[in-house]
PDB file of C-alpha atoms and ligand atoms in Angstrom:
ATOM      1  CA  UNK A   1       0.047   0.146   0.051  1.00 63.00           C
ATOM      2  CA  UNK A   2       1.275   3.202  -0.717  1.00 70.00           C
ATOM      3  CA  UNK A   3       1.421   5.813   2.216  1.00 79.00           C
ATOM      4  CA  UNK A   4       0.687   9.414   1.753  1.00 85.00           C
ATOM      5  CA  UNK A   5       2.055  11.200   5.224  1.00 88.00           C
ATOM      6  CA  UNK A   6      -1.079  13.002   6.212  1.00 89.00           C
ATOM      7  CA  UNK A   7      -0.097  16.687   7.357  1.00 86.00           C
ATOM      8  CA  UNK A   8      -3.467  16.721   9.661  1.00 86.00           C
ATOM      9  CA  UNK A   9      -2.292  14.120  12.114  1.00 89.00           C
ATOM     10  CA  UNK A  10       1.121  14.803  11.935  1.00 85.00           C
ATOM     11  CA  UNK A  11       2.630  12.540  10.130  1.00 91.00           C
ATOM     12  CA  UNK A  12       6.408  12.429  10.220  1.00 93.00           C
ATOM     13  CA  UNK A  13       7.915   9.243  10.333  1.00 95.00           C
ATOM     14  CA  UNK A  14      11.721   8.277  12.237  1.00 96.00           C
ATOM     15  CA  UNK A  15      13.892   7.298   9.853  1.00 94.00           C
ATOM     16  CA  UNK A  16      17.099   7.399  12.026  1.00 96.00           C
ATOM     17  CA  UNK A  17      18.004   3.968  13.039  1.00 97.00           C
ATOM     18  CA  UNK A  18      20.076   5.141  15.602  1.00 97.00           C
ATOM     19  CA  UNK A  19      18.020   7.728  17.195  1.00 97.00           C
ATOM     20  CA  UNK A  20      15.344   4.910  16.992  1.00 98.00           C
ATOM     21  CA  UNK A  21      17.358   2.219  18.668  1.00 98.00           C
ATOM     22  CA  UNK A  22      18.323   4.936  21.495  1.00 98.00           C
ATOM     23  CA  UNK A  23      14.541   6.240  22.231  1.00 98.00           C
ATOM     24  CA  UNK A  24      13.213   1.966  22.671  1.00 98.00           C
ATOM     25  CA  UNK A  25      16.600   1.554  24.832  1.00 98.00           C
ATOM     26  CA  UNK A  26      15.005   4.410  27.472  1.00 98.00           C
ATOM     27  CA  UNK A  27      12.299   2.553  28.339  1.00 98.00           C
ATOM     28  CA  UNK A  28      14.572  -0.530  29.742  1.00 98.00           C
ATOM     29  CA  UNK A  29      12.134  -3.039  28.124  1.00 98.00           C
ATOM     30  CA  UNK A  30      12.146  -6.109  30.098  1.00 97.00           C
ATOM     31  CA  UNK A  31      10.269  -9.649  29.589  1.00 95.00           C
ATOM     32  CA  UNK A  32       7.700  -8.675  31.681  1.00 94.00           C
ATOM     33  CA  UNK A  33       6.613  -5.158  30.668  1.00 96.00           C
ATOM     34  CA  UNK A  34       3.891  -4.052  29.257  1.00 96.00           C
ATOM     35  CA  UNK A  35       4.173  -1.314  26.376  1.00 97.00           C
ATOM     36  CA  UNK A  36       1.501   1.196  25.066  1.00 96.00           C
ATOM     37  CA  UNK A  37       3.010   3.025  21.590  1.00 97.00           C
ATOM     38  CA  UNK A  38       1.055   5.894  20.909  1.00 97.00           C
ATOM     39  CA  UNK A  39       1.203   6.981  17.070  1.00 96.00           C
ATOM     40  CA  UNK A  40       2.815   3.865  16.297  1.00 97.00           C
ATOM     41  CA  UNK A  41       2.560   4.775  12.205  1.00 96.00           C
ATOM     42  CA  UNK A  42       4.221   3.005   9.823  1.00 96.00           C
ATOM     43  CA  UNK A  43       5.685   0.728  12.750  1.00 97.00           C
ATOM     44  CA  UNK A  44       9.067   2.112  12.529  1.00 96.00           C
ATOM     45  CA  UNK A  45       9.524   1.952  16.516  1.00 97.00           C
ATOM     46  CA  UNK A  46       7.174  -0.821  16.804  1.00 98.00           C
ATOM     47  CA  UNK A  47       9.840  -3.106  14.744  1.00 97.00           C
ATOM     48  CA  UNK A  48      12.389  -2.714  18.005  1.00 98.00           C
ATOM     49  CA  UNK A  49      10.323  -2.413  20.663  1.00 98.00           C
ATOM     50  CA  UNK A  50       8.932  -5.711  19.355  1.00 98.00           C
ATOM     51  CA  UNK A  51      12.615  -7.090  19.438  1.00 97.00           C
ATOM     52  CA  UNK A  52      13.200  -6.641  23.188  1.00 98.00           C
ATOM     53  CA  UNK A  53      10.084  -9.107  23.380  1.00 97.00           C
ATOM     54  CA  UNK A  54       7.599  -7.333  25.962  1.00 97.00           C
ATOM     55  CA  UNK A  55       5.041  -9.278  27.887  1.00 95.00           C
ATOM     56  CA  UNK A  56       2.054  -6.802  26.370  1.00 94.00           C
ATOM     57  CA  UNK A  57       2.184  -4.593  23.517  1.00 96.00           C
ATOM     58  CA  UNK A  58      -0.089  -2.363  22.699  1.00 95.00           C
ATOM     59  CA  UNK A  59      -0.017   0.380  19.865  1.00 97.00           C
ATOM     60  CA  UNK A  60      -3.132   2.894  19.110  1.00 96.00           C
ATOM     61  CA  UNK A  61      -3.127   4.480  15.886  1.00 97.00           C
ATOM     62  CA  UNK A  62      -5.790   6.559  14.922  1.00 96.00           C
ATOM     63  CA  UNK A  63      -5.035   6.405  11.004  1.00 96.00           C
ATOM     64  CA  UNK A  64      -7.330   3.764   9.894  1.00 96.00           C
ATOM     65  CA  UNK A  65      -4.620   3.240   6.618  1.00 96.00           C
ATOM     66  CA  UNK A  66      -1.952   3.058   9.055  1.00 96.00           C
ATOM     67  CA  UNK A  67      -3.843   0.670  11.293  1.00 97.00           C
ATOM     68  CA  UNK A  68      -4.205  -1.479   8.054  1.00 96.00           C
ATOM     69  CA  UNK A  69      -0.304  -1.357   7.253  1.00 96.00           C
ATOM     70  CA  UNK A  70       0.556  -2.482  10.901  1.00 97.00           C
ATOM     71  CA  UNK A  71      -1.749  -5.345  10.713  1.00 97.00           C
ATOM     72  CA  UNK A  72      -0.539  -6.466   7.644  1.00 96.00           C
ATOM     73  CA  UNK A  73       3.281  -5.916   9.167  1.00 96.00           C
ATOM     74  CA  UNK A  74       2.846  -7.465  12.147  1.00 96.00           C
ATOM     75  CA  UNK A  75       0.160  -9.389  12.028  1.00 89.00           C
ATOM     76  CA  UNK A  76      -0.993 -10.491  15.368  1.00 88.00           C
ATOM     77  CA  UNK A  77       2.678 -10.330  17.372  1.00 93.00           C
ATOM     78  CA  UNK A  78       0.930  -7.020  18.543  1.00 96.00           C
ATOM     79  CA  UNK A  79      -2.311  -5.502  19.625  1.00 95.00           C
ATOM     80  CA  UNK A  80      -3.309  -3.034  17.346  1.00 96.00           C
ATOM     81  CA  UNK A  81      -6.527  -0.412  18.519  1.00 95.00           C
ATOM     82  CA  UNK A  82      -7.580   1.645  15.670  1.00 96.00           C
ATOM     83  CA  UNK A  83      -8.615   4.360  17.719  1.00 95.00           C
ATOM     84  CA  UNK A  84      -7.844   8.364  19.324  1.00 95.00           C
ATOM     85  CA  UNK A  85      -5.484   8.396  21.880  1.00 94.00           C
ATOM     86  CA  UNK A  86      -7.440  11.539  23.542  1.00 91.00           C
ATOM     87  CA  UNK A  87     -11.009   9.506  23.757  1.00 89.00           C
ATOM     88  CA  UNK A  88      -9.274   6.365  24.762  1.00 86.00           C
ATOM     89  CA  UNK A  89      -9.766   4.544  28.114  1.00 80.00           C
ATOM     90  CA  UNK A  90      -6.902   2.748  29.637  1.00 73.00           C
ATOM     91  CA  UNK A  91      -8.554   0.775  31.807  1.00 68.00           C
ATOM     92  CA  UNK A  92      -9.105  -1.484  28.361  1.00 61.00           C
ATOM     93  CA  UNK A  93      -5.861  -2.294  28.175  1.00 68.00           C
ATOM     94  CA  UNK A  94      -3.601  -3.326  31.288  1.00 72.00           C
ATOM     95  CA  UNK A  95      -3.545  -3.717  34.984  1.00 76.00           C
ATOM     96  CA  UNK A  96       0.048  -3.647  35.189  1.00 83.00           C
ATOM     97  CA  UNK A  97       2.292  -0.402  34.851  1.00 93.00           C
ATOM     98  CA  UNK A  98       2.734   0.607  31.348  1.00 96.00           C
ATOM     99  CA  UNK A  99       5.980   1.767  29.665  1.00 97.00           C
ATOM    100  CA  UNK A 100       3.879   4.210  27.105  1.00 97.00           C
ATOM    101  CA  UNK A 101       6.195   5.857  24.147  1.00 98.00           C
ATOM    102  CA  UNK A 102       4.633   8.472  21.951  1.00 96.00           C
ATOM    103  CA  UNK A 103       6.537  10.175  19.148  1.00 91.00           C
ATOM    104  CA  UNK A 104       3.213  12.274  18.164  1.00 87.00           C
ATOM    105  CA  UNK A 105       2.172  15.456  16.733  1.00 77.00           C
ATOM    106  CA  UNK A 106       3.707  17.732  18.855  1.00 79.00           C
ATOM    107  CA  UNK A 107       0.609  19.503  20.447  1.00 81.00           C
ATOM    108  CA  UNK A 108      -1.138  16.126  20.985  1.00 91.00           C
ATOM    109  CA  UNK A 109       2.128  15.297  23.508  1.00 93.00           C
ATOM    110  CA  UNK A 110       1.309  18.193  25.743  1.00 95.00           C
ATOM    111  CA  UNK A 111      -2.001  16.727  25.905  1.00 94.00           C
ATOM    112  CA  UNK A 112      -1.336  13.443  26.314  1.00 94.00           C
ATOM    113  CA  UNK A 113       1.289  14.535  29.435  1.00 96.00           C
ATOM    114  CA  UNK A 114      -0.864  16.859  31.312  1.00 95.00           C
ATOM    115  CA  UNK A 115      -3.930  13.660  31.305  1.00 93.00           C
ATOM    116  CA  UNK A 116      -1.147  11.312  32.435  1.00 94.00           C
ATOM    117  CA  UNK A 117      -0.410  13.645  35.245  1.00 96.00           C
ATOM    118  CA  UNK A 118      -3.896  14.952  36.120  1.00 95.00           C
ATOM    119  CA  UNK A 119      -5.731  11.938  35.595  1.00 93.00           C
ATOM    120  CA  UNK A 120      -5.380   9.645  38.642  1.00 91.00           C
ATOM    121  CA  UNK A 121      -5.907   6.176  37.125  1.00 89.00           C
ATOM    122  CA  UNK A 122      -3.215   7.180  34.130  1.00 91.00           C
ATOM    123  CA  UNK A 123      -0.984   8.428  36.338  1.00 94.00           C
ATOM    124  CA  UNK A 124      -1.285   5.527  38.911  1.00 92.00           C
ATOM    125  CA  UNK A 125      -0.572   3.127  35.944  1.00 92.00           C
ATOM    126  CA  UNK A 126       2.044   4.693  34.062  1.00 94.00           C
ATOM    127  CA  UNK A 127       6.002   3.166  34.667  1.00 97.00           C
ATOM    128  CA  UNK A 128       7.874   5.685  32.234  1.00 98.00           C
ATOM    129  CA  UNK A 129       6.263   8.307  29.562  1.00 98.00           C
ATOM    130  CA  UNK A 130       8.493   8.934  26.612  1.00 98.00           C
ATOM    131  CA  UNK A 131       7.511  11.542  24.595  1.00 98.00           C
ATOM    132  CA  UNK A 132       8.788  13.741  21.656  1.00 97.00           C
ATOM    133  CA  UNK A 133       8.032  17.310  21.655  1.00 97.00           C
ATOM    134  CA  UNK A 134       8.765  20.405  19.967  1.00 96.00           C
ATOM    135  CA  UNK A 135      11.998  21.752  21.035  1.00 96.00           C
ATOM    136  CA  UNK A 136      10.373  24.912  22.540  1.00 96.00           C
ATOM    137  CA  UNK A 137       7.628  23.145  24.135  1.00 96.00           C
ATOM    138  CA  UNK A 138      10.201  21.050  25.571  1.00 97.00           C
ATOM    139  CA  UNK A 139      12.138  24.101  27.258  1.00 98.00           C
ATOM    140  CA  UNK A 140       8.887  25.542  28.439  1.00 97.00           C
ATOM    141  CA  UNK A 141       8.571  22.070  30.697  1.00 98.00           C
ATOM    142  CA  UNK A 142      12.109  22.295  31.722  1.00 98.00           C
ATOM    143  CA  UNK A 143      11.663  25.667  32.818  1.00 98.00           C
ATOM    144  CA  UNK A 144      13.131  26.809  36.215  1.00 97.00           C
ATOM    145  CA  UNK A 145      11.168  29.472  38.516  1.00 98.00           C
ATOM    146  CA  UNK A 146      12.218  33.113  37.427  1.00 97.00           C
ATOM    147  CA  UNK A 147      12.932  32.228  33.612  1.00 96.00           C
ATOM    148  CA  UNK A 148      11.321  33.285  30.818  1.00 95.00           C
ATOM    149  CA  UNK A 149      10.011  29.818  29.787  1.00 97.00           C
ATOM    150  CA  UNK A 150       8.879  29.337  33.155  1.00 97.00           C
ATOM    151  CA  UNK A 151       4.619  28.434  33.698  1.00 97.00           C
ATOM    152  CA  UNK A 152       2.081  26.333  33.694  1.00 96.00           C
ATOM    153  CA  UNK A 153       3.415  23.361  32.151  1.00 96.00           C
ATOM    154  CA  UNK A 154       6.601  23.573  34.087  1.00 97.00           C
ATOM    155  CA  UNK A 155       4.625  23.920  37.367  1.00 98.00           C
ATOM    156  CA  UNK A 156       2.424  20.956  36.447  1.00 98.00           C
ATOM    157  CA  UNK A 157       4.625  18.667  34.560  1.00 97.00           C
ATOM    158  CA  UNK A 158       6.829  18.989  37.993  1.00 96.00           C
ATOM    159  CA  UNK A 159       4.099  18.285  40.573  1.00 98.00           C
ATOM    160  CA  UNK A 160       4.207  14.694  40.219  1.00 97.00           C
ATOM    161  CA  UNK A 161       6.349  13.438  37.626  1.00 98.00           C
ATOM    162  CA  UNK A 162      10.686  13.624  37.614  1.00 98.00           C
ATOM    163  CA  UNK A 163      11.476  14.683  34.245  1.00 98.00           C
ATOM    164  CA  UNK A 164      14.184  14.287  32.094  1.00 98.00           C
ATOM    165  CA  UNK A 165      15.655  15.605  28.941  1.00 98.00           C
ATOM    166  CA  UNK A 166      16.935  12.751  26.965  1.00 98.00           C
ATOM    167  CA  UNK A 167      18.225  14.418  23.731  1.00 98.00           C
ATOM    168  CA  UNK A 168      16.932  16.909  20.656  1.00 97.00           C
ATOM    169  CA  UNK A 169      16.324  15.314  17.397  1.00 97.00           C
ATOM    170  CA  UNK A 170      17.242  16.804  14.090  1.00 96.00           C
ATOM    171  CA  UNK A 171      14.686  16.949  11.181  1.00 96.00           C
ATOM    172  CA  UNK A 172      16.541  15.161   8.978  1.00 96.00           C
ATOM    173  CA  UNK A 173      15.443  11.968  11.290  1.00 96.00           C
ATOM    174  CA  UNK A 174      12.584  12.238   9.757  1.00 95.00           C
ATOM    175  CA  UNK A 175      10.448  11.688   6.681  1.00 93.00           C
ATOM    176  CA  UNK A 176       8.728  14.161   5.689  1.00 93.00           C
ATOM    177  CA  UNK A 177      11.224  16.531   7.157  1.00 94.00           C
ATOM    178  CA  UNK A 178       9.408  18.727  10.011  1.00 93.00           C
ATOM    179  CA  UNK A 179       9.949  21.986  10.305  1.00 92.00           C
ATOM    180  CA  UNK A 180      11.114  22.251  13.752  1.00 93.00           C
ATOM    181  CA  UNK A 181      13.308  20.814  15.980  1.00 96.00           C
ATOM    182  CA  UNK A 182      12.277  18.343  18.603  1.00 96.00           C
ATOM    183  CA  UNK A 183      13.207  16.991  22.386  1.00 97.00           C
ATOM    184  CA  UNK A 184      12.394  13.575  23.648  1.00 97.00           C
ATOM    185  CA  UNK A 185      11.856  14.123  27.235  1.00 98.00           C
ATOM    186  CA  UNK A 186      10.899  11.183  29.839  1.00 98.00           C
ATOM    187  CA  UNK A 187       8.419  11.512  32.897  1.00 98.00           C
ATOM    188  CA  UNK A 188       8.450   8.915  35.918  1.00 98.00           C
ATOM    189  CA  UNK A 189       5.826   9.272  38.554  1.00 97.00           C
ATOM    190  CA  UNK A 190       7.324  10.517  41.684  1.00 97.00           C
ATOM    191  CA  UNK A 191       6.796   8.252  44.740  1.00 95.00           C
ATOM    192  CA  UNK A 192       5.985  11.133  46.918  1.00 97.00           C
ATOM    193  CA  UNK A 193       4.440  14.824  46.067  1.00 98.00           C
ATOM    194  CA  UNK A 194       2.556  17.342  47.517  1.00 98.00           C
ATOM    195  CA  UNK A 195      -1.212  16.108  48.300  1.00 97.00           C
ATOM    196  CA  UNK A 196      -3.577  17.812  46.005  1.00 97.00           C
ATOM    197  CA  UNK A 197      -7.110  16.833  45.879  1.00 97.00           C
ATOM    198  CA  UNK A 198      -8.333  17.380  42.464  1.00 97.00           C
ATOM    199  CA  UNK A 199      -5.579  17.829  39.980  1.00 97.00           C
ATOM    200  CA  UNK A 200      -7.722  20.111  37.817  1.00 96.00           C
ATOM    201  CA  UNK A 201      -7.274  22.329  40.626  1.00 97.00           C
ATOM    202  CA  UNK A 202      -4.062  22.977  40.049  1.00 98.00           C
ATOM    203  CA  UNK A 203      -4.558  23.667  36.374  1.00 97.00           C
ATOM    204  CA  UNK A 204      -7.270  26.138  37.048  1.00 97.00           C
ATOM    205  CA  UNK A 205      -4.992  27.964  39.980  1.00 97.00           C
ATOM    206  CA  UNK A 206      -2.170  27.826  37.546  1.00 97.00           C
ATOM    207  CA  UNK A 207      -3.971  29.434  34.787  1.00 97.00           C
ATOM    208  CA  UNK A 208      -5.695  32.307  36.719  1.00 97.00           C
ATOM    209  CA  UNK A 209      -2.085  33.430  36.966  1.00 97.00           C
ATOM    210  CA  UNK A 210      -0.285  33.165  34.112  1.00 97.00           C
ATOM    211  CA  UNK A 211      -3.193  34.607  32.355  1.00 95.00           C
ATOM    212  CA  UNK A 212      -1.944  37.902  33.677  1.00 89.00           C
ATOM    213  CA  UNK A 213       1.571  36.649  33.709  1.00 88.00           C
ATOM    214  CA  UNK A 214       2.885  40.014  34.159  1.00 90.00           C
ATOM    215  CA  UNK A 215       0.771  41.528  36.750  1.00 92.00           C
ATOM    216  CA  UNK A 216       1.259  41.077  40.672  1.00 94.00           C
ATOM    217  CA  UNK A 217       0.009  38.308  42.167  1.00 95.00           C
ATOM    218  CA  UNK A 218      -1.914  40.377  43.696  1.00 91.00           C
ATOM    219  CA  UNK A 219      -4.431  40.392  41.329  1.00 92.00           C
ATOM    220  CA  UNK A 220      -4.850  36.965  40.243  1.00 95.00           C
ATOM    221  CA  UNK A 221      -5.117  36.332  44.470  1.00 95.00           C
ATOM    222  CA  UNK A 222      -7.748  38.696  44.552  1.00 94.00           C
ATOM    223  CA  UNK A 223      -9.350  36.996  41.698  1.00 94.00           C
ATOM    224  CA  UNK A 224      -9.294  33.353  43.597  1.00 94.00           C
ATOM    225  CA  UNK A 225      -9.234  34.462  47.152  1.00 95.00           C
ATOM    226  CA  UNK A 226     -12.029  36.655  49.298  1.00 92.00           C
ATOM    227  CA  UNK A 227      -9.150  37.443  51.766  1.00 92.00           C
ATOM    228  CA  UNK A 228      -6.033  37.201  49.795  1.00 92.00           C
ATOM    229  CA  UNK A 229      -3.719  39.010  52.386  1.00 92.00           C
ATOM    230  CA  UNK A 230      -4.483  35.747  54.620  1.00 92.00           C
ATOM    231  CA  UNK A 231      -3.035  34.086  52.141  1.00 93.00           C
ATOM    232  CA  UNK A 232       0.348  35.759  51.370  1.00 92.00           C
ATOM    233  CA  UNK A 233       0.807  36.541  54.687  1.00 94.00           C
ATOM    234  CA  UNK A 234       0.387  32.207  55.836  1.00 94.00           C
ATOM    235  CA  UNK A 235       2.307  31.540  52.197  1.00 94.00           C
ATOM    236  CA  UNK A 236       4.647  34.059  53.520  1.00 94.00           C
ATOM    237  CA  UNK A 237       4.746  35.772  49.892  1.00 95.00           C
ATOM    238  CA  UNK A 238       4.829  39.195  48.991  1.00 93.00           C
ATOM    239  CA  UNK A 239       2.753  41.396  46.995  1.00 88.00           C
ATOM    240  CA  UNK A 240       5.102  42.478  44.691  1.00 91.00           C
ATOM    241  CA  UNK A 241       5.874  39.144  43.230  1.00 95.00           C
ATOM    242  CA  UNK A 242       4.942  38.182  39.593  1.00 96.00           C
ATOM    243  CA  UNK A 243       3.820  34.644  38.335  1.00 97.00           C
ATOM    244  CA  UNK A 244       6.971  33.628  37.035  1.00 97.00           C
ATOM    245  CA  UNK A 245       8.546  34.359  40.369  1.00 97.00           C
ATOM    246  CA  UNK A 246       7.084  31.332  42.233  1.00 97.00           C
ATOM    247  CA  UNK A 247       7.830  28.325  42.837  1.00 97.00           C
ATOM    248  CA  UNK A 248       5.825  25.137  41.636  1.00 97.00           C
ATOM    249  CA  UNK A 249       5.613  24.634  45.645  1.00 97.00           C
ATOM    250  CA  UNK A 250       4.290  28.131  45.965  1.00 97.00           C
ATOM    251  CA  UNK A 251       1.536  27.003  43.511  1.00 98.00           C
ATOM    252  CA  UNK A 252       0.915  23.466  44.998  1.00 98.00           C
ATOM    253  CA  UNK A 253       0.202  25.496  48.471  1.00 97.00           C
ATOM    254  CA  UNK A 254      -1.920  28.076  46.820  1.00 98.00           C
ATOM    255  CA  UNK A 255      -4.224  25.657  45.558  1.00 98.00           C
ATOM    256  CA  UNK A 256      -4.071  23.411  48.614  1.00 97.00           C
ATOM    257  CA  UNK A 257      -5.824  26.519  50.095  1.00 96.00           C
ATOM    258  CA  UNK A 258      -8.300  26.782  47.339  1.00 97.00           C
ATOM    259  CA  UNK A 259      -9.066  23.466  48.292  1.00 97.00           C
ATOM    260  CA  UNK A 260      -9.767  24.429  51.266  1.00 94.00           C
ATOM    261  CA  UNK A 261     -11.749  27.136  50.912  1.00 89.00           C
ATOM    262  CA  UNK A 262     -13.948  25.262  48.633  1.00 82.00           C
ATOM    263  CA  UNK A 263     -14.481  21.603  50.012  1.00 69.00           C
TER     264      UNK A 263
HETATM  265  N1  SAH B   1       5.897   6.717  15.882  1.00 88.80           N
HETATM  266  C1  SAH B   1       5.899   6.947  14.129  1.00 88.80           C
HETATM  267  C2  SAH B   1       5.020   7.769  13.260  1.00 88.80           C
HETATM  268  C3  SAH B   1       5.109   9.296  14.029  1.00 88.80           C
HETATM  269  S1  SAH B   1       4.147  10.286  13.291  1.00 88.80           S
HETATM  270  C4  SAH B   1       7.179   7.100  13.756  1.00 88.80           C
HETATM  271  O1  SAH B   1       7.990   7.835  14.696  1.00 88.80           O
HETATM  272  O2  SAH B   1       7.745   7.287  12.736  1.00 88.80           O
HETATM  273  C5  SAH B   1       2.406  10.180  14.463  1.00 88.80           C
HETATM  274  C6  SAH B   1       1.573   9.262  14.188  1.00 88.80           C
HETATM  275  O3  SAH B   1       0.547   9.416  15.181  1.00 88.80           O
HETATM  276  C7  SAH B   1       1.160   9.344  13.208  1.00 88.80           C
HETATM  277  O4  SAH B   1       1.139   7.548  12.583  1.00 88.80           O
HETATM  278  C8  SAH B   1      -0.543   9.519  13.025  1.00 88.80           C
HETATM  279  O5  SAH B   1      -1.250   9.277  12.347  1.00 88.80           O
HETATM  280  C9  SAH B   1      -0.686   9.302  14.671  1.00 88.80           C
HETATM  281  N2  SAH B   1      -1.902   9.725  15.097  1.00 88.80           N
HETATM  282  C10 SAH B   1      -1.735  11.139  15.375  1.00 88.80           C
HETATM  283  N3  SAH B   1      -2.969  11.701  16.375  1.00 88.80           N
HETATM  284  C11 SAH B   1      -3.321  10.750  16.923  1.00 88.80           C
HETATM  285  C12 SAH B   1      -4.246  10.753  17.890  1.00 88.80           C
HETATM  286  N4  SAH B   1      -5.109  11.365  18.101  1.00 88.80           N
HETATM  287  N5  SAH B   1      -4.224   9.025  18.167  1.00 88.80           N
HETATM  288  C13 SAH B   1      -3.489   8.389  17.939  1.00 88.80           C
HETATM  289  N6  SAH B   1      -2.652   8.250  17.034  1.00 88.80           N
HETATM  290  C14 SAH B   1      -2.449   9.301  16.488  1.00 88.80           C
END
C-alpha cells in the first residue's frame, strides 16, 4: 500500500535507525513489561520495541490506513487499536504499570502529558512516559522558576513527575522532514508528591496566574480568594512578586488553600 503522510495527523516518520534504537533503549523493556505505543505510524519504533519481547504490547493508531499497514506488517504479534488516544480509556488494556512511547504530533504530546499527570488512573498505571515534543515546548516543560519559559507546563509537570531531557532530534531524522526541532523527554511518577485533592484545581489556579503573567500576584490572588492578604501572609509571599517568581511549591500550596476553601 502506498502511504501518503497526512499533515493533519502530524505524520512525520522517524527514519534514523540510531535515534530509533536509542529511544527504544530508554524504556528498559523487560520480558515482563507492558508497553503502549501511541501513534506507531508505519511501525518504525514498533519493530524495535517488539525485538525487546515485552510481555504485552499495545499500539494505538488513529489513522485507519496505517492501522491496516500495521496489521499486515506485524500480524497478531501486537495488539493494534485503531482509535484516537485522546478519547481512549486506559483501563481497557492493562492492570500492570505501563511503559508509554509516543512520537506524535507535537500539540497532542502536551495534551497526553497533562492527562497522564492529572488523571489519577492514568498516573497510577504509568511506569514511564517517553514523549517527543517540539524543542520550544520541551524547554517550557523543563523551565525553572524566574526564567522566561517558566509557566503552567513546568509547574504541572513537576508536580508529580520526575522529568529528564534525553536528547534533541534534528528534522533530518524524519520523513517527511518537519520544520521544527524536536526534543525527547521522559517522565517517571514521583513516589512522594504534594497532596492535591483534585489535580484539576492546579490547572485552574495556574491558569488564573499565568493569564496575567506580567501583573503582580495580588491580582490573581484577589480573583481567587476573598481575603488575599491572609493567604499572602500564611504562605509568606510578597505582594510585589509576579507569577513567574513563584516556585512550583508555592502553586501547590495556593491550590491547597483553594481546596480548603471550596471543600
Ligand atoms: N511513531 C511513528 C509515527 C510518527 S507520526 C514514527 O516515529 O515513525 C505520528 C503518528 O501518530 C501518525 O501515525 C498519526 O496517524 C498518529 N496519530 C496522530 N494523532 C493521533 C491520535 N490522536 N491518536 C492516535 N494516533 C495518532
